[in-house]
Every structure is written in structure tokens, then in C-alpha cells.
Amino acid sequence: MRNPPNERPKLRLKHPSAAEERVKAAMPTRPAKPDKDGPERKCVLTGGKTDRAALIRLVLSPEGEVLPDVRAKAPGRGAWIGVDRDALQRALDSGKLKSALFRAFRRRDLTVAADLADQIEKQLERAALDRLGLEARAGTIVTGGERIDAAARTGKAALLLHAADAGEDGNRKLDQALRVGNDAEGSDLKGLVIAAPRTILSSALGRENVVHVAVTDQGAARRVGEALSRWHRFIGFGSGERPCETRPQGSIAAAASPDAAATAANEGLTTVHE
């Protein structure tokens, strides 16, 4: 039946097929305009610019005290630093840090605690431990030598880490399993020794005698890897070192009772299959 002269025919909407959706998703989009508030920040000590994920944010309390904000969540103006602990301590002792913060915050009635480096280290460690704990509760963490070995050999270990006091034989065995699972035999691919001994790792995860950990999800591996990298970079820790249980670690272990351990955690690096 023909439509009346002044009546438009009704159009049927055609829903895109799954194949069309995939093509659309693969098409390039217009580049976003540069964001002046984007991820890149300037270190107030060196003047260098880099991604904010590699920097540490400092903020002011209402009383004018300089405090670390390693998660970059606090409101208000912030100042960013990108140096390690030793360099920060030198800048603090020489007065260079305070002068830089005068300029960054545009006020002179501020105070910088002598233990600022300790505060930052403790926050970075807590952030790393918390991140691994969150991933553990999400079900992407594997512990136990046999389970890790099986996951690594089948290519399911996106991240492998060893406690600072793990035995070299155990490390070598799991490192070899990691290489097998990634078709990388003969390479130097291996797990990462982290700056936490087994007591801290166990308390953080709320499990007993955790010496090795594997993460089986790529996203989780990336997140914990970033948090661990920030911590290690600040304290100057290199894989293979064996630190004692530092004061920040000891306080975390004490807080990680069976109840509190559910909110704590640990973290690592060495992502593969990227």
C-alpha cells in the first residue's frame, strides 16, 4: 500500500552487526587535544618533566606542613619530585627542597619534617603491599611452589616475584618454569626479587610462609608492577638485594593481623606476554 502524499515512510533502524562493530572499533579516532592537566609533571628539584606515575606528589596540610601524597588523591595544589631517597635527603639537609617548595606552593610559612623521606618510603611500601592484596582478593594471585610452577610452565604467570630472603635454588627453579612457559629457554627472563622478606609478604597476604608469588592476569601484573617499581626506585633497591626487615616493613607486619591482613598486601614486577 502506498503512503499518502504528505506522509513520510517509516524507516527501520538497522543495528550494526558484530563484524561491523569490530571494524568501527578498529578505525582510528581523532587525536585528543593535549591536556594541560594531563599525566606529565615537572620535578621541583631537577626541573625535568616526566609521567606523574614516576613522580611523588607533596601537598600542604592546613597548618602548612609538607606531607607525601603518593597516591595523588589529596585535594589542592601539589608539588612533584622525581628523585630517589638519598637525593631527597640531601636536598632536605641542604635546604634546597624547602626553597623549591617555597616557589612551588607560593608561600613561605611551610614546614618540612626531617623524616619526610621515611614518610614517603612507608607510603610507597604500603601502596605496593595494598595493591597486591587487592589483586589477591580478586583471585589473580597464585602462591605455593607447585602451583606457581604449574602456572608458569603453562604460560599463565604474567608476573613472578620472589621474597627478598627466598632461596636461590627455589628462585632458579621457578625462573626456569617461567622461561619454559614463555618459550624463552636460554634467555635471562626471570622473576623479580622484591624488597620485602617472606614474613612481610606472608603478613601482607594473610597467608603462611609466602616465599614466591605469581600473578595470572595481565592487568593485575601491570598495576602491581608499577607500584613496586615506584617503591624500589625511591629506595634504590635492585633485584637480588636482601634487605633486613626495615622499620616501615616491621610496622606493616605488626598491623597485618589475621583481620587486618585482609586489607594489606604486597607486589611485584616482571610482566610477560605484553
mmCIF file of C-alpha atoms in Angstrom, residues 18 52 66 70 72 176 235 250:
data_model
loop_
_atom_site.group_PDB
_atom_site.id
_atom_site.type_symbol
_atom_site.label_atom_id
_atom_site.label_comp_id
_atom_site.label_asym_id
_atom_site.label_seq_id
_atom_site.Cartn_x
_atom_site.Cartn_y
_atom_site.Cartn_z
ATOM 1 C CA ALA A 18 29.174 -7.758 15.407
ATOM 2 C CA ARG A 52 53.275 11.599 37.013
ATOM 3 C CA VAL A 66 54.555 19.326 53.779
ATOM 4 C CA VAL A 70 51.982 9.052 46.870
ATOM 5 C CA ALA A 72 47.999 11.616 44.314
ATOM 6 C CA GLN A 176 63.169 -21.824 34.580
ATOM 7 C CA ILE A 235 64.642 3.351 47.999
ATOM 8 C CA GLY A 250 58.005 -4.162 60.600
#
